[in-house]
Short mmCIF file of C-alpha atoms in Angstrom, two decimals:
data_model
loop_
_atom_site.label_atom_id
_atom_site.label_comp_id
_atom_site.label_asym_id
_atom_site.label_seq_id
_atom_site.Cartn_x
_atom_site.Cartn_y
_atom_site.Cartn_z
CA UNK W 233 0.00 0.00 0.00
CA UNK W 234 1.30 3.15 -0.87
CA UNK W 235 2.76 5.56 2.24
CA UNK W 236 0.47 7.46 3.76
CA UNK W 237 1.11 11.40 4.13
CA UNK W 238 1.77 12.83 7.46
CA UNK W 239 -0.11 15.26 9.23
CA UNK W 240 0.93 19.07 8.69
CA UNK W 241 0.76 21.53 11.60
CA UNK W 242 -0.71 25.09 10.93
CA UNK W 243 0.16 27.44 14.00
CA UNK W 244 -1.86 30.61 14.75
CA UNK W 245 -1.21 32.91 17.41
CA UNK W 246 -3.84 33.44 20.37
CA UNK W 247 -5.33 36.72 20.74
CA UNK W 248 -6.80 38.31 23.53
CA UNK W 249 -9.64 39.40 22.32
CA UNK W 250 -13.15 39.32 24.36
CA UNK W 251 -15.97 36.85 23.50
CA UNK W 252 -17.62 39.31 21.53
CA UNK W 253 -14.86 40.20 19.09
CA UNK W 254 -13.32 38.30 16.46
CA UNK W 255 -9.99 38.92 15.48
CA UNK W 256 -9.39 40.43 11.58
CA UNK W 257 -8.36 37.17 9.42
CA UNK W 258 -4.66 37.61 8.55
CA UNK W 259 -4.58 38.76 4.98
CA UNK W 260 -3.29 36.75 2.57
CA UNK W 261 -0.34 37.39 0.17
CA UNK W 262 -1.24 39.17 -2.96
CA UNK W 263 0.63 37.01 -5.35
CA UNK W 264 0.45 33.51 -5.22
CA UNK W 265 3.57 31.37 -5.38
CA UNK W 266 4.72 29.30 -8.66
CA UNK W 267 5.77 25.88 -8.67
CA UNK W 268 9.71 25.47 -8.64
CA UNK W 269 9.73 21.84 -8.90
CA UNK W 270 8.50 18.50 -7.48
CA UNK W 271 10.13 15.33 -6.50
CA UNK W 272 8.74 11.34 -5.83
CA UNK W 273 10.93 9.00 -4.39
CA UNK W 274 10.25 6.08 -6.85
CA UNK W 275 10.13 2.26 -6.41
CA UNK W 276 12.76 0.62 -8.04
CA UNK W 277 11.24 -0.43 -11.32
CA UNK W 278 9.53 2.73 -11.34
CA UNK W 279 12.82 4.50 -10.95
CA UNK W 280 14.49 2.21 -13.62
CA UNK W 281 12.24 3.11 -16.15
CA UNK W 282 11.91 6.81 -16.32
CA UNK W 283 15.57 6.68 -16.20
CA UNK W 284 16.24 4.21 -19.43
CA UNK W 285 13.03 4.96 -20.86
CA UNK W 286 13.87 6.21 -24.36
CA UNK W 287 10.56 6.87 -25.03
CA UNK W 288 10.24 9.52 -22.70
CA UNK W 289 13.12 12.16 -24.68
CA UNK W 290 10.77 13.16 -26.66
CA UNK W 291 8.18 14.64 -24.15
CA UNK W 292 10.96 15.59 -21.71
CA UNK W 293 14.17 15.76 -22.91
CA UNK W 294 16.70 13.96 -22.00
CA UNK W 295 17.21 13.22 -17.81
CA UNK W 296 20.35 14.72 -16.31
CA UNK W 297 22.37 14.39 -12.86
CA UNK W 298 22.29 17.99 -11.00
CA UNK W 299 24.86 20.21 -10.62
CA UNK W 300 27.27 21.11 -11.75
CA UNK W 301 27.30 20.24 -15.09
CA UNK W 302 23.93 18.75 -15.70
CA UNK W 303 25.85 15.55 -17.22
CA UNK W 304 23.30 11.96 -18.06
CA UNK W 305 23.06 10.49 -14.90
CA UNK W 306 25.18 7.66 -14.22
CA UNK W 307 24.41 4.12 -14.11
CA UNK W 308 24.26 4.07 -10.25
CA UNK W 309 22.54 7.50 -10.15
CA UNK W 310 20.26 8.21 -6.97
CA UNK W 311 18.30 10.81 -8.43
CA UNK W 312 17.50 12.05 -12.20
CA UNK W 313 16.07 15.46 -13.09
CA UNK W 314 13.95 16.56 -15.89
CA UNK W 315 13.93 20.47 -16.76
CA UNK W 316 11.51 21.94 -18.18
CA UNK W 317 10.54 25.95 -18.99
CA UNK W 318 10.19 26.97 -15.83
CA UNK W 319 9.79 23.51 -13.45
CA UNK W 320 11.61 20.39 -13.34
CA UNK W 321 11.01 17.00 -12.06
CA UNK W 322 13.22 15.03 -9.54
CA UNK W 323 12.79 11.14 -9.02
CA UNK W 324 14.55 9.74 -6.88
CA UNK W 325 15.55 5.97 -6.08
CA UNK W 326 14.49 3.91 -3.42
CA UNK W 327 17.82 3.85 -1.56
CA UNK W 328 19.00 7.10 -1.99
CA UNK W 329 21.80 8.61 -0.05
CA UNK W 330 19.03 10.90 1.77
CA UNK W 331 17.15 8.25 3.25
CA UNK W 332 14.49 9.63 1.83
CA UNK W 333 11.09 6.74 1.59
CA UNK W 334 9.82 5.45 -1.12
CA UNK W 335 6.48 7.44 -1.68
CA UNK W 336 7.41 11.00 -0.15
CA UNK W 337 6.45 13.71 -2.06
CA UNK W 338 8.22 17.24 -2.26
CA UNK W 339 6.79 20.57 -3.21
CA UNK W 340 8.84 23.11 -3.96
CA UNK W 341 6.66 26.46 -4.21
CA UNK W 342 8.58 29.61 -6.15
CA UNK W 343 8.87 33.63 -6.61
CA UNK W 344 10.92 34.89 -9.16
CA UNK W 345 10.48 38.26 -7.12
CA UNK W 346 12.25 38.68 -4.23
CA UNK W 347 9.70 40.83 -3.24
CA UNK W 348 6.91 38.75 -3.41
CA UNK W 349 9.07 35.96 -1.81
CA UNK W 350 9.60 38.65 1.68
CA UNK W 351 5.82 39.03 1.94
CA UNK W 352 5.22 35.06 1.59
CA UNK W 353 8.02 34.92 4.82
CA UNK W 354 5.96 37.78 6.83
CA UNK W 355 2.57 35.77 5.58
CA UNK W 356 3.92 32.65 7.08
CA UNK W 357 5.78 34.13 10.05
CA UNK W 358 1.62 34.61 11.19
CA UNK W 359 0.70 31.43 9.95
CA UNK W 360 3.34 29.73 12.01
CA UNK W 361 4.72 31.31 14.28
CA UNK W 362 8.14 30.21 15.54
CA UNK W 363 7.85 27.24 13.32
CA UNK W 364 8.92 29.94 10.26
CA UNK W 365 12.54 29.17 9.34
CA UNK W 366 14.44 31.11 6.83
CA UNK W 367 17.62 29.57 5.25
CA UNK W 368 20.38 30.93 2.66
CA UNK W 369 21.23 27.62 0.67
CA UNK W 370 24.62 27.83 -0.60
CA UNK W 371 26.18 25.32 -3.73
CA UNK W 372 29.15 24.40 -1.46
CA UNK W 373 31.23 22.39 -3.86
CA UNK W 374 33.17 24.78 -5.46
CA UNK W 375 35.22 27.37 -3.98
CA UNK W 376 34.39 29.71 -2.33
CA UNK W 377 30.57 28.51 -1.64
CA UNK W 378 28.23 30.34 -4.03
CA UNK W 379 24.61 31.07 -2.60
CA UNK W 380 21.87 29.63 -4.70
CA UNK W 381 18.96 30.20 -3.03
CA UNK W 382 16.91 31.26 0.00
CA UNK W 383 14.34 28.74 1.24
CA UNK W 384 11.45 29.34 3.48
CA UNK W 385 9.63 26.80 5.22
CA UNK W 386 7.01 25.96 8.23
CA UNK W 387 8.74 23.27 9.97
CA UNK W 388 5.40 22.12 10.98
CA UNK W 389 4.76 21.14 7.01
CA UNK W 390 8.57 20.93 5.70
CA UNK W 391 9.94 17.90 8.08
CA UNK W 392 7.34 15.10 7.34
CA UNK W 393 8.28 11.88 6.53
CA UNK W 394 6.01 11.50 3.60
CA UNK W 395 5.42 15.31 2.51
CA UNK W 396 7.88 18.23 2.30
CA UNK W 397 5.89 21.49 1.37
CA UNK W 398 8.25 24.91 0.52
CA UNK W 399 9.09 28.04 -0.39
CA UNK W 400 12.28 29.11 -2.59
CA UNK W 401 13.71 31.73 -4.81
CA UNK W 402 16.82 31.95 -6.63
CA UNK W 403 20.14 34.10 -5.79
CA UNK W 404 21.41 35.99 -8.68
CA UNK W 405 24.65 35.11 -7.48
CA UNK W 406 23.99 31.75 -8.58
CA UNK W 407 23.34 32.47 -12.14
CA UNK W 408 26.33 34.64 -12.82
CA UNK W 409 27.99 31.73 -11.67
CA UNK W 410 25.92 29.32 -13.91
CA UNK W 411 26.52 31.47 -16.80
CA UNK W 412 30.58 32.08 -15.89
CA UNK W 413 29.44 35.94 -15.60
CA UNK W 414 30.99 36.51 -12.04
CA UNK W 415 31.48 40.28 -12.96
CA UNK W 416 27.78 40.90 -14.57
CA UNK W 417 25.67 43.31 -11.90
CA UNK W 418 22.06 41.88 -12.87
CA UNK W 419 19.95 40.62 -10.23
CA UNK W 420 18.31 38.07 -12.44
CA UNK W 421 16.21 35.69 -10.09
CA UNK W 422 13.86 34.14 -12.37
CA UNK W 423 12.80 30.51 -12.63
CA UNK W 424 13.30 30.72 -16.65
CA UNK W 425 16.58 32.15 -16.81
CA UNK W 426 17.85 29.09 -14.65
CA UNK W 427 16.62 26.64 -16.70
CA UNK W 428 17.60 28.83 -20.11
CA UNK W 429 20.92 26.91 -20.96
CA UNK W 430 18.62 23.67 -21.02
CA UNK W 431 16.77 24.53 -23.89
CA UNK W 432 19.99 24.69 -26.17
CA UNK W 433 21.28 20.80 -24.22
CA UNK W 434 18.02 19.04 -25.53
CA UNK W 435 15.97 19.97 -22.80
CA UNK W 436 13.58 22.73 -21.46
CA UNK W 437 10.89 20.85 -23.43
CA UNK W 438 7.47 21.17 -20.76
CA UNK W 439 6.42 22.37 -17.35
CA UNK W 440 4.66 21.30 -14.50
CA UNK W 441 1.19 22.26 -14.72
CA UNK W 442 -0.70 20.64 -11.96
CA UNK W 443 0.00 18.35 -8.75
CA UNK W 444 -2.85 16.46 -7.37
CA UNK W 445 -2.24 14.26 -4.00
CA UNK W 446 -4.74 12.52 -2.06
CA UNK W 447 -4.45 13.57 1.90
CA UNK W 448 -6.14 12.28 5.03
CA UNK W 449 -9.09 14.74 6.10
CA UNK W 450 -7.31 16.33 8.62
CA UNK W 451 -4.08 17.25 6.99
CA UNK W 452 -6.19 18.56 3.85
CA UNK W 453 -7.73 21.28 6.25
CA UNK W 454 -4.33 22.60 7.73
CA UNK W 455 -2.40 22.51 4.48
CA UNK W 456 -5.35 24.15 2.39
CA UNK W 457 -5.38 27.18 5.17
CA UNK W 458 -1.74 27.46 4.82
CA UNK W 459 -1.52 27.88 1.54
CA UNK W 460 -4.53 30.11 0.88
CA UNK W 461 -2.77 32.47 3.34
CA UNK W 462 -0.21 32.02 1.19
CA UNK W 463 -2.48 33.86 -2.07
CA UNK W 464 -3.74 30.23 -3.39
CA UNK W 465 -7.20 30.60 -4.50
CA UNK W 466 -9.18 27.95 -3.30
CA UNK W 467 -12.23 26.28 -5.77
CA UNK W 468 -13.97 23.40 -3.78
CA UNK W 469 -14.92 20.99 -6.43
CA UNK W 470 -16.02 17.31 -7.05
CA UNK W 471 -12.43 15.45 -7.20
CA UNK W 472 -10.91 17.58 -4.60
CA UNK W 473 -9.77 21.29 -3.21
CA UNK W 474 -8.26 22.88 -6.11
CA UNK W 475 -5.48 25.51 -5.04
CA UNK W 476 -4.33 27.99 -8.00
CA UNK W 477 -1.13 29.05 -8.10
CA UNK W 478 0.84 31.44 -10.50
CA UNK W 479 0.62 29.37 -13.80
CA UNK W 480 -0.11 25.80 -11.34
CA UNK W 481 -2.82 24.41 -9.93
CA UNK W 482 -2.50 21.73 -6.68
CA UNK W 483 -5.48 19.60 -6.25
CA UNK W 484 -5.67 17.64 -2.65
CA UNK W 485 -8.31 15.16 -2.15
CA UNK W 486 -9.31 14.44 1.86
CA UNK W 487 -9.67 10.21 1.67
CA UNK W 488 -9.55 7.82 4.45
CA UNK W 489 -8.02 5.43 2.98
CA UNK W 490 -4.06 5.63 2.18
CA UNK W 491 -2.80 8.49 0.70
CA UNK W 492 0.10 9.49 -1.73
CA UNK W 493 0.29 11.21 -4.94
CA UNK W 494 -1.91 10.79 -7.91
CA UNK W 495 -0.55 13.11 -10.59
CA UNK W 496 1.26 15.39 -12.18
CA UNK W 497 -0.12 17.24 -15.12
CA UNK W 498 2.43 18.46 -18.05
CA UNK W 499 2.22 20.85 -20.82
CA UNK W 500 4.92 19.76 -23.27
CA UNK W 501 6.19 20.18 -26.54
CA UNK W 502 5.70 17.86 -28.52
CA UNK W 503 2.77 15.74 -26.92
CA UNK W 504 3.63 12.50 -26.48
CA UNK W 505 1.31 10.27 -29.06
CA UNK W 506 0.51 7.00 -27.31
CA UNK W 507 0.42 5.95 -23.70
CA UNK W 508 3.77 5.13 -22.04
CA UNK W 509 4.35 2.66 -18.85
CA UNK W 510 6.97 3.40 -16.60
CA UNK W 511 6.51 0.61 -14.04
CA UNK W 512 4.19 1.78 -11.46
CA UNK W 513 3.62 5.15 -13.04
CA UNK W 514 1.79 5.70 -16.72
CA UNK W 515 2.10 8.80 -18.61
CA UNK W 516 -0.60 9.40 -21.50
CA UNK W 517 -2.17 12.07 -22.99
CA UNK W 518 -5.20 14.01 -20.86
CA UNK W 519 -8.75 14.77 -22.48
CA UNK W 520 -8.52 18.35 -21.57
CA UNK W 521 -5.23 19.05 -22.90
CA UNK W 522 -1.40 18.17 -22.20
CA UNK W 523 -0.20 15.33 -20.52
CA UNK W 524 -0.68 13.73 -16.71
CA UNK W 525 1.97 11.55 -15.33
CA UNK W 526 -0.57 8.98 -12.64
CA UNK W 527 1.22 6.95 -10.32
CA UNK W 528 0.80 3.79 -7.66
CA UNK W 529 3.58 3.96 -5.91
CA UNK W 530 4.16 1.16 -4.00
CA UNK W 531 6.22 1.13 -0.67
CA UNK W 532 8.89 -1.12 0.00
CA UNK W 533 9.58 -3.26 2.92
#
């Protein structure tokens, strides 16, 4: 049965206001957050076949390793990465050097604006609390350490076992060094101009569209507040809270039984033409448009 997704913590402060007041809602940010990227961790055969899979270059380009030089992953890779536009897709493998389970789910929210990216921290900072953590992310194998980006997180929703849900945005430092323009004074932040130099290396072909993860009833209520305080807006429909982002949409369904992720919707160029396994996972076309990537992943004993 697949993992099921552990409860996230929303943490509001206590007023003191008397019975016959309510306190003013906190308002919400302005500007919703875009998707960065979002990672499984895959069974094995899963894992095995969106790596090999030839199939798949065509939708998505061809997989890479990370940093630094986006190389084909190795043979006894742990994780592959797909870029797209704007988004990207990490799998990783069951035993990865993380320790991260088989069935956990990331979500990696974005601003290309570091202004809109302060307001989400003083959102959150209400909507948590002292569970609001703030961290400059440096890439710490070259020298000196270059920062790459600034990640903001409740650690209430961030430090499940089964779910990681966050906030980051790019330091321009880290594309003058991606583009060997140390010297360059732009303050280039965007999503898009990191993933640029894929386009030209047979990638950059899609982007993430849509998320959709089943959740247990309780954890669907706290996350859904959090991130419509974050400047989601929320549609209640029949297959689930659907959360719009900027350019994304994240749909949760409350279940009782297990929970885990169902999809993730693409937009790529070209479509892929006929319905592809990938061992647990199937990738096919979608009525209304684009593609959707459905999974059963399976846990492992």
């Amino acid at each position: 049965m697949r993992l099921s997704l552990v409860g996230l913590c929303v943490f509001s402060a206590v007023s003191g206001v008397s019975s016959t007041e309510r306190a003013p809602a906190p308002a919400a940010a302005a500007h919703p957050p875009a998707l960065n990227h979002v990672y499984v961790v895959l069974d094995a055969a899963t894992y095995a076949a969106m790596r090999d899979s030839r199939a798949l270059l065509e939708p998505l380009g061809r997989p890479d390793g990370g940093l630094p030089d986006y190389a084909p992953p190795r043979p006894d890779a742990d994780r592959i990465f797909f870029r797209g536009r704007q988004t990207y897709l990490e799998f990783f493998a069951p035993d990865n050097r993380f320790k991260e389970p088989v069935g956990k789910v990331g979500l990696a929210l974005g601003h290309d604006d570091a202004d809109d990216f302060d307001t989400l921290e003083t959102v959150w900072a209400r909507t948590c609390g002292e569970q609001k953590r703030r961290t400059r992310v440096e890439w710490r194998r070259t020298r000196p350490p270059v920062p790459w980006y600034d990640a903001l997180q409740c650690d209430g929703t961030a430090g499940g076992s089964n779910l990681a849900v966050w906030a980051m945005a790019y330091r321009p430092e880290f594309l003058r060094w991606q583009s060997g323009t140390t010297s360059d004074p732009s303050s280039r932040t965007a999503r898009a101009d990191v993933l640029a130099p894929r386009l030209q290396a047979g990638q950059g072909r899609f982007d993430v569209t849509g998320v959709a993860i089943d959740v247990s009833p309780s954890l669907h209520a706290k996350l859904v507040a959090q991130l419509e305080q974050a400047g989601f807006a929320r549609e209640d429909t029949s297959t689930g809270t659907r959360l719009r982002g900027d350019d994304w949409d994240l749909v949760l369904r409350a279940v009782d039984q297990p929970a885990g992720i169902v999809s993730i919707s693409l937009d790529a160029d070209p479509p892929l033409m006929e319905p592809l396994p990938l061992g647990s996972a199937h990738l096919a076309q979608h009525p209304a448009g684009g593609m959707q990537l459905r999974f059963a992943v399976q846990a492992e004993d």
